[in-house]
CSV table of C-alpha atoms and ligand atoms in Angstrom, one decimal:
chain,number,residue,atom,x,y,z
A,1194,UNK,CA,-47.8,11.8,-20.4
A,1195,UNK,CA,-44.1,11.6,-19.5
A,1196,UNK,CA,-41.4,10.7,-22.0
A,1197,UNK,CA,-41.1,7.2,-20.6
A,1198,UNK,CA,-44.6,6.2,-21.7
A,1199,UNK,CA,-44.0,7.0,-25.4
A,1200,UNK,CA,-45.0,4.3,-28.0
A,1201,UNK,CA,-42.7,1.4,-28.3
A,1202,UNK,CA,-40.9,2.5,-31.5
A,1203,UNK,CA,-39.5,5.4,-29.6
A,1204,UNK,CA,-38.5,3.1,-26.8
A,1205,UNK,CA,-36.3,1.2,-29.1
A,1206,UNK,CA,-34.5,4.3,-30.4
A,1207,UNK,CA,-33.8,5.4,-26.8
A,1208,UNK,CA,-32.6,2.0,-25.9
A,1209,UNK,CA,-30.3,1.7,-28.8
A,1210,UNK,CA,-28.7,4.9,-28.1
A,1211,UNK,CA,-28.3,4.2,-24.4
A,1212,UNK,CA,-27.0,0.7,-25.3
A,1213,UNK,CA,-24.2,2.3,-27.3
A,1214,UNK,CA,-23.1,4.2,-24.3
A,1215,UNK,CA,-23.3,1.1,-22.1
A,1216,UNK,CA,-21.4,-0.9,-24.7
A,1217,UNK,CA,-18.6,1.7,-24.9
A,1218,UNK,CA,-18.2,1.6,-21.2
A,1219,UNK,CA,-18.1,-2.2,-21.1
A,1220,UNK,CA,-15.7,-2.3,-24.0
A,1221,UNK,CA,-13.3,0.0,-22.3
A,1222,UNK,CA,-13.6,-1.8,-19.0
A,1223,UNK,CA,-13.0,-5.1,-20.5
A,1224,UNK,CA,-10.5,-4.3,-23.3
A,1225,UNK,CA,-8.3,-1.9,-21.4
A,1226,UNK,CA,-8.9,-3.0,-17.8
A,1227,UNK,CA,-5.4,-1.7,-16.7
A,1228,UNK,CA,-6.7,1.8,-17.2
A,1229,UNK,CA,-9.4,1.3,-14.5
A,1230,UNK,CA,-8.6,1.1,-10.8
A,1231,UNK,CA,-8.6,-2.4,-9.3
A,1232,UNK,CA,-10.8,-1.2,-6.6
A,1233,UNK,CA,-12.3,2.2,-5.9
A,1234,UNK,CA,-15.1,3.3,-3.5
A,1235,UNK,CA,-15.4,7.1,-3.5
A,1236,UNK,CA,-16.0,8.5,0.0
A,1237,UNK,CA,-19.3,9.9,-1.0
A,1238,UNK,CA,-20.7,6.5,-1.9
A,1239,UNK,CA,-21.0,5.3,1.7
A,1240,UNK,CA,-23.0,8.4,2.6
A,1241,UNK,CA,-25.2,7.8,-0.5
A,1242,UNK,CA,-25.6,4.1,0.5
A,1243,UNK,CA,-26.8,5.1,4.0
A,1244,UNK,CA,-29.0,8.0,2.8
A,1245,UNK,CA,-30.2,7.0,-0.7
A,1246,UNK,CA,-31.2,9.8,-3.0
A,1247,UNK,CA,-34.8,10.9,-3.0
A,1248,UNK,CA,-37.3,9.2,-5.3
A,1249,UNK,CA,-36.9,10.9,-8.7
A,1250,UNK,CA,-40.2,12.4,-9.8
A,1251,UNK,CA,-39.6,14.0,-13.2
A,1252,UNK,CA,-38.6,12.0,-16.3
A,1253,UNK,CA,-35.1,12.4,-17.8
A,1254,UNK,CA,-34.0,10.9,-21.2
A,1255,UNK,CA,-32.7,7.3,-20.8
A,1256,UNK,CA,-29.2,8.4,-22.0
A,1257,UNK,CA,-29.0,10.9,-19.1
A,1258,UNK,CA,-30.0,8.2,-16.6
A,1259,UNK,CA,-27.5,5.8,-18.0
A,1260,UNK,CA,-24.7,8.4,-17.7
A,1261,UNK,CA,-25.6,8.9,-14.1
A,1262,UNK,CA,-25.6,5.2,-13.4
A,1263,UNK,CA,-22.3,4.7,-15.1
A,1264,UNK,CA,-20.9,7.5,-13.0
A,1265,UNK,CA,-21.8,5.6,-9.8
A,1266,UNK,CA,-20.3,2.4,-11.1
A,1267,UNK,CA,-17.2,4.2,-12.0
A,1268,UNK,CA,-16.9,5.8,-8.5
A,1269,UNK,CA,-17.4,2.5,-6.8
A,1270,UNK,CA,-15.8,-0.2,-8.9
A,1271,UNK,CA,-14.4,-3.6,-8.4
A,1272,UNK,CA,-12.2,-4.4,-11.5
A,1273,UNK,CA,-13.0,-8.1,-11.9
A,1274,UNK,CA,-11.9,-7.7,-15.6
A,1275,UNK,CA,-8.3,-6.9,-14.6
A,1276,UNK,CA,-5.8,-9.8,-15.2
A,1277,UNK,CA,-4.4,-9.2,-11.7
A,1278,UNK,CA,-7.8,-9.4,-10.0
A,1279,UNK,CA,-7.2,-12.4,-7.8
A,1280,UNK,CA,-9.8,-12.2,-5.2
A,1281,UNK,CA,-12.0,-15.3,-4.3
A,1282,UNK,CA,-13.3,-17.3,-7.3
A,1283,UNK,CA,-15.3,-15.2,-9.6
A,1284,UNK,CA,-13.6,-12.9,-12.1
A,1285,UNK,CA,-14.2,-11.6,-15.6
A,1286,UNK,CA,-17.2,-13.5,-17.1
A,1287,UNK,CA,-17.1,-14.8,-20.6
A,1288,UNK,CA,-19.0,-12.6,-23.1
A,1289,UNK,CA,-21.0,-15.6,-24.3
A,1290,UNK,CA,-22.5,-15.9,-20.9
A,1291,UNK,CA,-23.2,-12.2,-20.6
A,1292,UNK,CA,-24.9,-12.3,-24.0
A,1293,UNK,CA,-27.2,-15.1,-23.0
A,1294,UNK,CA,-28.3,-13.2,-19.9
A,1295,UNK,CA,-29.1,-10.2,-22.0
A,1296,UNK,CA,-31.2,-12.3,-24.4
A,1297,UNK,CA,-33.2,-14.0,-21.6
A,1298,UNK,CA,-33.9,-10.8,-19.8
A,1299,UNK,CA,-34.8,-8.7,-22.9
A,1300,UNK,CA,-37.3,-11.3,-23.9
A,1301,UNK,CA,-38.4,-12.0,-20.3
A,1302,UNK,CA,-38.3,-15.8,-20.6
A,1303,UNK,CA,-38.5,-17.9,-17.5
A,1304,UNK,CA,-37.6,-21.6,-17.1
A,1305,UNK,CA,-39.9,-21.8,-14.1
A,1306,UNK,CA,-43.0,-22.7,-16.1
A,1307,UNK,CA,-43.2,-24.4,-19.5
A,1308,UNK,CA,-46.0,-22.0,-20.6
A,1309,UNK,CA,-43.9,-18.9,-19.7
A,1310,UNK,CA,-40.7,-20.1,-21.4
A,1311,UNK,CA,-40.6,-23.5,-23.1
A,1312,UNK,CA,-37.5,-22.8,-25.0
A,1313,UNK,CA,-35.8,-21.5,-21.9
A,1314,UNK,CA,-37.0,-24.6,-20.0
A,1315,UNK,CA,-35.4,-26.9,-22.7
A,1316,UNK,CA,-32.1,-24.9,-22.6
A,1317,UNK,CA,-32.0,-25.1,-18.8
A,1318,UNK,CA,-32.5,-28.9,-18.9
A,1319,UNK,CA,-29.8,-29.3,-21.5
A,1320,UNK,CA,-27.4,-27.1,-19.6
A,1321,UNK,CA,-27.9,-29.2,-16.4
A,1322,UNK,CA,-27.2,-32.3,-18.4
A,1323,UNK,CA,-24.1,-30.8,-20.0
A,1324,UNK,CA,-22.8,-29.7,-16.6
A,1325,UNK,CA,-23.4,-33.2,-15.3
A,1326,UNK,CA,-21.6,-34.7,-18.2
A,1327,UNK,CA,-18.8,-32.1,-18.0
A,1328,UNK,CA,-17.9,-33.1,-14.4
A,1329,UNK,CA,-18.7,-36.9,-14.7
A,1330,UNK,CA,-21.8,-36.9,-12.6
A,1331,UNK,CA,-24.3,-39.5,-13.8
A,1332,UNK,CA,-27.6,-38.4,-15.5
A,1333,UNK,CA,-29.6,-40.5,-13.2
A,1334,UNK,CA,-32.9,-42.4,-13.9
A,1335,UNK,CA,-36.4,-41.0,-13.2
A,1336,UNK,CA,-37.7,-37.5,-13.9
A,1337,UNK,CA,-35.3,-35.2,-15.7
A,1338,UNK,CA,-33.8,-32.7,-15.0
A,1339,UNK,CA,-31.8,-34.2,-12.2
A,1340,UNK,CA,-30.8,-30.8,-10.9
A,1341,UNK,CA,-31.9,-27.2,-10.3
A,1342,UNK,CA,-30.5,-23.8,-11.0
A,1343,UNK,CA,-30.3,-21.5,-8.1
A,1344,UNK,CA,-29.0,-18.0,-7.3
A,1345,UNK,CA,-25.6,-19.3,-6.1
A,1346,UNK,CA,-23.9,-21.8,-3.9
A,1347,UNK,CA,-25.7,-20.9,-0.8
A,1348,UNK,CA,-29.1,-21.8,-2.2
A,1349,UNK,CA,-27.8,-24.9,-3.8
A,1350,UNK,CA,-26.3,-26.1,-0.5
A,1351,UNK,CA,-29.5,-25.2,1.3
A,1352,UNK,CA,-31.6,-27.2,-1.2
A,1353,UNK,CA,-29.2,-30.2,-0.8
A,1354,UNK,CA,-29.6,-30.2,3.0
A,1355,UNK,CA,-33.4,-30.0,2.6
A,1356,UNK,CA,-33.3,-33.1,0.4
A,1357,UNK,CA,-31.0,-34.9,2.8
A,1358,UNK,CA,-33.3,-34.0,5.7
A,1359,UNK,CA,-36.4,-35.2,3.9
A,1360,UNK,CA,-34.7,-38.6,3.3
A,1361,UNK,CA,-33.4,-39.0,6.8
A,1362,UNK,CA,-36.4,-37.9,8.8
A,1363,UNK,CA,-39.2,-38.7,6.3
A,1364,UNK,CA,-41.2,-36.5,4.0
A,1365,UNK,CA,-43.9,-36.1,6.6
A,1366,UNK,CA,-41.7,-33.4,8.0
A,1367,UNK,CA,-42.7,-31.2,5.2
A,1368,UNK,CA,-46.1,-30.9,6.8
A,1369,UNK,CA,-45.4,-31.5,10.3
A,1370,UNK,CA,-42.1,-29.6,10.9
A,1371,UNK,CA,-39.5,-30.6,13.3
A,1372,UNK,CA,-41.8,-31.2,16.2
A,1373,UNK,CA,-40.9,-34.6,17.7
A,1374,UNK,CA,-38.1,-35.2,15.3
A,1375,UNK,CA,-34.9,-36.8,16.6
A,1376,UNK,CA,-31.8,-34.7,17.0
A,1377,UNK,CA,-29.9,-34.6,13.7
A,1378,UNK,CA,-26.4,-33.6,12.6
A,1379,UNK,CA,-24.5,-32.6,9.4
A,1380,UNK,CA,-20.7,-33.3,9.1
A,1381,UNK,CA,-18.3,-31.1,7.2
A,1382,UNK,CA,-14.6,-30.2,7.5
A,1383,UNK,CA,-13.7,-27.1,9.4
A,1384,UNK,CA,-12.5,-25.7,6.1
A,1385,UNK,CA,-16.1,-26.0,4.7
A,1386,UNK,CA,-18.2,-23.1,3.6
A,1387,UNK,CA,-20.3,-21.1,6.1
A,1388,UNK,CA,-23.4,-21.5,3.9
A,1389,UNK,CA,-23.9,-25.0,5.4
A,1390,UNK,CA,-24.3,-23.6,9.0
A,1391,UNK,CA,-26.6,-20.9,7.6
A,1392,UNK,CA,-28.7,-23.6,5.9
A,1393,UNK,CA,-29.0,-25.5,9.1
A,1394,UNK,CA,-30.3,-22.4,10.8
A,1395,UNK,CA,-32.8,-21.8,8.0
A,1396,UNK,CA,-34.0,-25.4,8.1
A,1397,UNK,CA,-34.7,-25.2,11.8
A,1398,UNK,CA,-31.9,-27.6,13.0
A,1399,UNK,CA,-29.8,-24.9,14.3
A,1400,UNK,CA,-26.1,-24.2,13.6
A,1401,UNK,CA,-25.1,-26.5,16.4
A,1402,UNK,CA,-26.2,-29.4,14.3
A,1403,UNK,CA,-23.0,-28.8,12.3
A,1404,UNK,CA,-20.1,-31.0,13.2
A,1405,UNK,CA,-16.8,-29.5,12.1
A,1406,UNK,CA,-14.3,-32.2,11.4
A,1407,UNK,CA,-10.6,-31.7,11.6
A,1408,UNK,CA,-8.5,-31.4,8.5
A,1409,UNK,CA,-4.9,-32.4,7.5
A,1410,UNK,CA,-2.2,-29.9,7.0
A,1411,UNK,CA,-3.4,-29.3,3.4
A,1412,UNK,CA,-7.0,-28.5,4.6
A,1413,UNK,CA,-8.6,-31.8,3.6
A,1414,UNK,CA,-11.0,-33.6,5.9
A,1415,UNK,CA,-9.6,-36.4,8.0
A,1416,UNK,CA,-11.9,-39.4,7.2
A,1417,UNK,CA,-11.0,-41.2,10.5
A,1418,UNK,CA,-12.1,-38.1,12.5
A,1419,UNK,CA,-15.4,-38.1,10.5
A,1420,UNK,CA,-16.1,-41.8,11.2
A,1421,UNK,CA,-15.4,-41.4,14.9
A,1422,UNK,CA,-17.6,-38.3,15.2
A,1423,UNK,CA,-20.6,-40.0,13.4
A,1424,UNK,CA,-20.2,-43.2,15.5
A,1425,UNK,CA,-20.2,-41.1,18.7
A,1426,UNK,CA,-23.2,-39.2,17.7
A,1427,UNK,CA,-25.1,-42.3,16.6
A,1428,UNK,CA,-24.5,-43.9,20.1
A,1429,UNK,CA,-26.4,-40.8,21.5
A,1430,UNK,CA,-29.2,-41.4,19.1
A,1431,UNK,CA,-28.3,-38.4,16.8
A,1432,UNK,CA,-29.3,-39.0,13.2
A,1433,UNK,CA,-26.6,-38.3,10.6
A,1434,UNK,CA,-28.5,-36.2,8.0
A,1435,UNK,CA,-25.6,-35.6,5.6
A,1436,UNK,CA,-21.9,-35.6,5.1
A,1437,UNK,CA,-20.7,-32.6,3.2
A,1438,UNK,CA,-17.4,-32.9,1.4
A,1439,UNK,CA,-15.7,-30.0,-0.1
A,1440,UNK,CA,-14.2,-30.2,-3.7
A,1441,UNK,CA,-12.2,-27.0,-3.7
A,1442,UNK,CA,-12.3,-25.2,-0.3
A,1443,UNK,CA,-12.8,-21.5,-0.3
A,1444,UNK,CA,-9.6,-21.0,1.5
A,1445,UNK,CA,-7.0,-22.9,-0.4
A,1446,UNK,CA,-8.9,-24.9,-3.0
A,1447,UNK,CA,-8.3,-28.2,-1.2
A,1448,UNK,CA,-10.3,-31.2,-2.3
A,1449,UNK,CA,-11.5,-33.6,0.4
A,1450,UNK,CA,-10.9,-37.3,-0.1
A,1451,UNK,CA,-14.2,-37.8,-1.7
A,1452,UNK,CA,-14.1,-41.7,-2.1
A,1453,UNK,CA,-13.3,-42.4,1.5
A,1454,UNK,CA,-15.9,-39.9,2.7
A,1455,UNK,CA,-18.5,-41.4,0.4
A,1456,UNK,CA,-17.9,-44.8,1.9
A,1457,UNK,CA,-18.4,-43.5,5.5
A,1458,UNK,CA,-21.5,-41.6,4.5
A,1459,UNK,CA,-22.9,-44.7,2.9
A,1460,UNK,CA,-22.1,-46.9,5.9
A,1461,UNK,CA,-24.1,-44.6,8.1
A,1462,UNK,CA,-27.0,-44.1,5.7
A,1463,UNK,CA,-26.2,-40.3,5.5
A,1464,UNK,CA,-26.7,-38.3,2.4
A,1465,UNK,CA,-23.4,-37.5,0.6
A,1466,UNK,CA,-23.2,-34.0,-0.6
A,1467,UNK,CA,-20.2,-32.6,-2.5
A,1468,UNK,CA,-19.9,-28.8,-2.3
A,1469,UNK,CA,-17.9,-28.2,-5.5
A,1470,UNK,CA,-19.0,-24.7,-5.9
A,1471,UNK,CA,-15.8,-23.7,-7.5
A,1472,UNK,CA,-13.8,-26.9,-7.7
A,1473,UNK,CA,-16.3,-29.3,-9.4
A,1474,UNK,CA,-15.8,-27.6,-12.7
A,1475,UNK,CA,-12.3,-29.2,-12.8
A,1476,UNK,CA,-13.5,-32.7,-12.0
A,1477,UNK,CA,-12.6,-34.2,-15.3
A,1478,UNK,CA,-9.6,-32.0,-16.1
A,1479,UNK,CA,-6.5,-34.0,-17.1
A,1480,UNK,CA,-3.9,-33.7,-14.3
A,1481,UNK,CA,-6.4,-33.3,-11.5
A,1482,UNK,CA,-9.3,-35.7,-12.3
A,1483,UNK,CA,-8.0,-38.3,-9.9
A,1484,UNK,CA,-8.5,-36.0,-7.0
A,1485,UNK,CA,-12.2,-36.1,-7.7
A,1486,UNK,CA,-12.6,-39.9,-7.6
A,1487,UNK,CA,-15.8,-40.5,-5.7
A,1488,UNK,CA,-17.7,-37.4,-6.9
A,1489,UNK,CA,-19.9,-39.6,-9.1
A,1490,UNK,CA,-21.1,-41.4,-6.0
A,1491,UNK,CA,-22.5,-38.2,-4.4
A,1492,UNK,CA,-26.3,-37.9,-3.8
A,1493,UNK,CA,-25.9,-34.2,-4.7
A,1494,UNK,CA,-23.3,-31.8,-6.0
A,1495,UNK,CA,-23.2,-28.0,-5.8
A,1496,UNK,CA,-21.4,-26.2,-8.6
A,1497,UNK,CA,-21.4,-22.5,-9.1
A,1498,UNK,CA,-21.0,-21.6,-12.9
A,1499,UNK,CA,-20.2,-18.0,-11.8
A,1500,UNK,CA,-17.0,-19.3,-10.4
A,1501,UNK,CA,-14.8,-21.5,-12.6
A,1502,UNK,CA,-17.4,-21.8,-15.4
A,1503,UNK,CA,-17.0,-18.1,-16.3
A,1504,UNK,CA,-20.7,-17.0,-15.9
A,1505,UNK,CA,-21.6,-13.6,-14.3
A,1506,UNK,CA,-22.4,-13.7,-10.5
A,1507,UNK,CA,-25.6,-15.2,-9.2
A,1508,UNK,CA,-25.9,-18.7,-10.6
A,1509,UNK,CA,-25.5,-22.0,-8.8
A,1510,UNK,CA,-26.4,-25.5,-9.7
A,1511,UNK,CA,-27.4,-28.4,-7.6
A,1512,UNK,CA,-27.2,-31.8,-9.4
A,1513,UNK,CA,-28.9,-34.8,-7.8
A,1514,UNK,CA,-29.2,-38.5,-8.8
A,1515,UNK,CA,-32.8,-38.3,-9.9
A,1516,UNK,CA,-35.2,-35.5,-10.5
A,1517,UNK,CA,-37.8,-37.6,-8.6
A,1518,UNK,CA,-36.4,-36.4,-5.3
A,1519,UNK,CA,-36.8,-32.8,-6.4
A,1520,UNK,CA,-40.4,-33.4,-7.4
A,1521,UNK,CA,-41.2,-34.9,-4.0
A,1522,UNK,CA,-39.3,-32.2,-2.1
A,1523,UNK,CA,-41.0,-29.2,-3.4
A,1524,UNK,CA,-44.7,-29.9,-3.8
A,1525,UNK,CA,-46.7,-27.0,-4.9
A,1526,UNK,CA,-50.4,-26.4,-5.9
A,1527,UNK,CA,-52.6,-23.4,-6.3
A,1528,UNK,CA,-56.0,-22.5,-7.5
A,1529,UNK,CA,-54.5,-20.0,-9.8
A,1530,UNK,CA,-52.3,-22.5,-11.5
A,1531,UNK,CA,-54.0,-24.9,-13.9
A,1532,UNK,CA,-52.0,-28.1,-13.9
A,1533,UNK,CA,-51.5,-29.4,-17.4
A,1534,UNK,CA,-48.8,-32.0,-16.9
A,1535,UNK,CA,-46.2,-29.7,-18.4
A,1536,UNK,CA,-42.5,-29.8,-17.3
A,1537,UNK,CA,-42.7,-26.8,-14.9
A,1538,UNK,CA,-39.4,-26.4,-13.2
A,1539,UNK,CA,-40.9,-24.4,-10.3
A,1540,UNK,CA,-42.3,-27.7,-9.1
A,1541,UNK,CA,-38.8,-29.1,-8.7
A,1542,UNK,CA,-37.0,-26.4,-6.6
A,1543,UNK,CA,-37.4,-23.7,-4.0
A,1544,UNK,CA,-38.0,-20.9,-6.5
A,1545,UNK,CA,-41.1,-19.6,-8.2
A,1546,UNK,CA,-40.6,-17.5,-11.3
A,1547,UNK,CA,-37.0,-16.5,-11.9
A,1548,UNK,CA,-34.6,-15.3,-14.6
A,1549,UNK,CA,-33.2,-17.7,-17.1
A,1550,UNK,CA,-29.5,-17.8,-16.4
A,1551,UNK,CA,-28.6,-20.8,-18.5
A,1552,UNK,CA,-28.8,-19.3,-22.0
A,1553,UNK,CA,-25.4,-17.9,-21.7
A,1554,UNK,CA,-23.9,-21.2,-20.4
A,1555,UNK,CA,-25.6,-22.9,-23.3
A,1556,UNK,CA,-23.8,-20.5,-25.7
A,1557,UNK,CA,-20.6,-21.1,-23.8
A,1558,UNK,CA,-20.7,-24.9,-24.0
A,1559,UNK,CA,-22.0,-24.8,-27.6
A,1560,UNK,CA,-19.4,-22.4,-28.9
A,1561,UNK,CA,-16.3,-23.4,-27.0
A,1562,UNK,CA,-17.2,-27.0,-26.5
A,1563,UNK,CA,-16.2,-29.0,-23.5
A,1564,UNK,CA,-12.7,-29.2,-24.9
A,1565,UNK,CA,-12.4,-25.4,-25.2
A,1566,UNK,CA,-13.7,-25.0,-21.6
A,1567,UNK,CA,-11.2,-27.5,-20.3
A,1568,UNK,CA,-8.5,-25.7,-22.1
A,1569,UNK,CA,-9.3,-22.5,-20.3
A,1570,UNK,CA,-9.4,-24.4,-16.9
A,1571,UNK,CA,-6.2,-26.2,-17.7
A,1572,UNK,CA,-4.5,-22.9,-18.4
A,1573,UNK,CA,-5.7,-21.6,-15.0
A,1574,UNK,CA,-4.0,-24.6,-13.4
A,1575,UNK,CA,-0.9,-24.3,-15.4
A,1576,UNK,CA,-0.6,-20.7,-14.4
A,1577,UNK,CA,-1.2,-21.6,-10.7
A,1578,UNK,CA,1.7,-24.1,-11.0
A,1579,UNK,CA,3.9,-21.4,-12.5
A,1580,UNK,CA,3.0,-19.0,-9.7
A,1581,UNK,CA,3.8,-21.7,-7.2
A,1582,UNK,CA,7.2,-22.3,-8.8
A,1583,UNK,CA,8.0,-18.6,-8.7
A,1584,UNK,CA,7.2,-18.6,-5.0
A,1585,UNK,CA,9.3,-21.6,-4.4
A,1586,UNK,CA,12.3,-19.9,-6.1
A,1587,UNK,CA,12.1,-16.7,-4.0
A,1588,UNK,CA,13.9,-16.9,-0.6
A,1589,UNK,CA,11.5,-14.3,0.9
A,1590,UNK,CA,8.4,-16.3,0.0
A,1591,UNK,CA,6.8,-19.5,1.1
A,1592,UNK,CA,3.7,-21.6,0.0
A,1593,UNK,CA,1.1,-22.8,2.5
A,1594,UNK,CA,1.1,-25.9,0.4
A,1595,UNK,CA,1.4,-26.9,-3.2
A,1596,UNK,CA,-1.9,-25.7,-4.9
A,1597,UNK,CA,-4.3,-28.4,-5.9
A,1598,UNK,CA,-6.6,-26.4,-8.3
A,1599,UNK,CA,-6.2,-22.8,-9.1
A,1600,UNK,CA,-5.7,-21.1,-5.8
A,1601,UNK,CA,-2.2,-20.3,-4.5
A,1602,UNK,CA,-1.7,-19.4,-0.9
A,1603,UNK,CA,1.6,-17.9,0.0
A,1604,UNK,CA,3.3,-15.5,2.4
A,1605,UNK,CA,6.3,-13.4,2.7
A,1606,UNK,CA,8.7,-14.0,5.6
A,1607,UNK,CA,11.8,-12.2,6.6
A,1608,UNK,CA,14.5,-13.9,8.6
A,1609,UNK,CA,14.3,-12.9,12.2
A,1610,UNK,CA,10.7,-11.7,12.0
A,1611,UNK,CA,8.4,-13.3,14.6
A,1612,UNK,CA,4.8,-14.4,13.8
A,1613,UNK,CA,3.2,-11.0,14.5
A,1614,UNK,CA,5.7,-9.2,12.3
A,1615,UNK,CA,5.2,-11.7,9.6
A,1616,UNK,CA,1.4,-11.3,9.8
A,1617,UNK,CA,1.8,-7.6,9.7
A,1618,UNK,CA,4.1,-7.7,6.6
A,1619,UNK,CA,1.6,-9.8,4.7
A,1620,UNK,CA,-1.4,-7.7,5.5
A,1621,UNK,CA,0.8,-4.7,4.4
A,1622,UNK,CA,1.6,-6.4,1.1
A,1623,UNK,CA,-2.1,-7.1,0.4
A,1624,UNK,CA,-3.0,-3.4,1.2
A,1625,UNK,CA,-0.1,-2.0,-0.9
A,1626,UNK,CA,-0.7,-4.1,-3.9
A,1627,UNK,CA,-4.3,-2.9,-4.0
A,1628,UNK,CA,-3.5,0.8,-3.2
A,1629,UNK,CA,-0.8,1.0,-5.9
A,1630,UNK,CA,-3.3,-0.7,-8.3
A,1631,UNK,CA,-0.9,-3.6,-9.0
A,1632,UNK,CA,-3.0,-6.6,-7.9
A,1633,UNK,CA,-6.1,-7.5,-5.9
A,1634,UNK,CA,-5.3,-10.5,-3.7
A,1635,UNK,CA,-7.0,-11.3,-0.4
A,1636,UNK,CA,-5.6,-12.4,3.0
A,1637,UNK,CA,-6.3,-15.8,4.5
A,1638,UNK,CA,-6.0,-16.5,8.1
A,1639,UNK,CA,-4.5,-20.0,8.4
A,1640,UNK,CA,-4.7,-20.9,12.1
A,1641,UNK,CA,-3.5,-17.4,13.2
A,1642,UNK,CA,-1.0,-16.9,10.4
A,1643,UNK,CA,-1.8,-14.3,7.8
A,1644,UNK,CA,-1.3,-15.6,4.2
A,1645,UNK,CA,-2.0,-14.1,0.8
A,1646,UNK,CA,-4.6,-15.9,-1.2
A,1647,UNK,CA,-4.2,-15.6,-4.9
A,1648,UNK,CA,-7.2,-16.9,-6.9
A,1649,UNK,CA,-6.2,-17.7,-10.5
A,1650,UNK,CA,-9.6,-17.1,-11.9
A,1651,UNK,CA,-9.1,-14.9,-15.0
A,1652,UNK,CA,-9.0,-16.5,-18.3
A,1653,UNK,CA,-6.9,-13.6,-19.8
A,1654,UNK,CA,-4.1,-14.0,-17.2
A,1655,UNK,CA,-0.6,-14.6,-18.7
A,1656,UNK,CA,2.8,-15.6,-17.2
A,1657,UNK,CA,3.9,-12.0,-17.4
A,1658,UNK,CA,1.0,-10.9,-15.3
A,1659,UNK,CA,2.1,-13.4,-12.7
A,1660,UNK,CA,5.7,-12.2,-13.0
A,1661,UNK,CA,4.5,-8.6,-12.3
A,1662,UNK,CA,2.6,-9.8,-9.3
A,1663,UNK,CA,5.5,-11.7,-7.7
A,1664,UNK,CA,7.9,-8.8,-8.6
A,1665,UNK,CA,5.5,-6.4,-6.9
A,1666,UNK,CA,5.3,-8.5,-3.8
A,1667,UNK,CA,9.1,-8.8,-3.6
A,1668,UNK,CA,9.5,-5.1,-4.0
A,1669,UNK,CA,7.1,-4.4,-1.2
A,1670,UNK,CA,9.0,-6.8,1.0
A,1671,UNK,CA,12.2,-5.0,0.2
A,1672,UNK,CA,10.8,-1.6,1.0
A,1673,UNK,CA,8.5,-2.5,4.0
B,2044,PLP,C1,-17.0,-24.0,-1.4
B,2044,PLP,C2,-18.1,-22.9,-1.5
B,2044,PLP,N1,-19.4,-23.3,-1.3
B,2044,PLP,C3,-20.4,-22.4,-1.3
B,2044,PLP,C4,-20.1,-21.0,-1.6
B,2044,PLP,C5,-21.2,-20.0,-1.6
B,2044,PLP,O1,-21.4,-19.5,-2.9
B,2044,PLP,P1,-22.4,-18.2,-3.2
B,2044,PLP,O2,-21.5,-17.1,-2.7
B,2044,PLP,O3,-22.6,-18.2,-4.6
B,2044,PLP,O4,-23.7,-18.4,-2.5
B,2044,PLP,C6,-18.8,-20.6,-1.9
B,2044,PLP,C7,-18.4,-19.2,-2.2
B,2044,PLP,O5,-17.3,-18.9,-2.4
B,2044,PLP,C8,-17.7,-21.6,-1.8
B,2044,PLP,O6,-16.4,-21.2,-2.0
């Protein structure tokens, strides 16, 4: 018998010792992130990715396997813990959330079925309610929970469109498929997320069913253009399945005019979905809550806690007005499943068994409280404004527009440089910031112009980190 099959008491000793090693690595990475590269991918990693190592046959002690694993993570590492990690929306997760994930996985609880995790099911229900309360979305009537937990924004958006489709074309479509169904369309601004087009492909409507609506110069959907497009489609007999408004675009964090869009969706009988994967977390934040007026009227809202709710990657949430629509949308029965009338969440969403990802969020809400979470989010916005002010004051820098949430889009521009030279300069700045381990920002292509996109995602960020970022950008401009 190999060492891995030893009695469980030995298993615990091996785990504890390996855990110490893991813990020390995590401590160093999180407590002294500046000592780690912002991004590294050792040349050998790509070869290893394409030609994975052979299946190990002989046992090794767990400590040894852990050391090997940490070696790979160190050779290929994206330093989301670093204060100047400004890529996209997700950064350093809160440790409360990490702890909850560990607990759920170690005990292997699932919220999919009451009899496989009743406590986990209750916590998930509570977290969905707390997220709804946190963003000001009504806990609607009917079966609770009025929402589902998914693996991310993609799946939450997919589920939303499936609900919209069932309502617009009738639930018979679940059995019959799209055969004989009328042509249908979904409306979203051109700044919306590509997950919607992918969902339309998966649902069988095809990507062409997506109508991309024009935006204003701040990236917000133009309601008039939306109304005209829906009316033109309806004249041709096309059924408007859903209108998707974005609360926090992936590019610049813009929030569509939700109230006006809600009214247009309602007028045409279309499902009103708000994709607030990142932004919805700020919906009731003092200073920006008015931008989210109309969110409470949505038929569904996507919010990814792994973005601005500080959970680790891989959790999205879809909130709906009533759990009844979820029950009707995902019917399931099997001869191997004895139906006992228990609250089985697998019957309310597209997943079967799955990890419980809400224990950590429960700990986060319970320990920080909504006030504490809002304080963290408010600080992200305050620092974003500070960053924008610094850009405004620098002659060589300009903002795409004043930030709405916690994304700042800017670029450097030298007098006399044409558009191509300016684009090149900004791409160079992005690359040099990363190569010199000063900051990880991304580029954003805004109608052919290259900008620097700075996500202000990290709750340990300070003004001096932002000063360092701006000073580094200016130094690169001076030497480029
Ligand atoms: C607005 C928006 N919607 C949806 C998504 C998709 O989220 P995920 O990558 O978790 O599937 C993103 C990702 O950044 C997003 O910004």
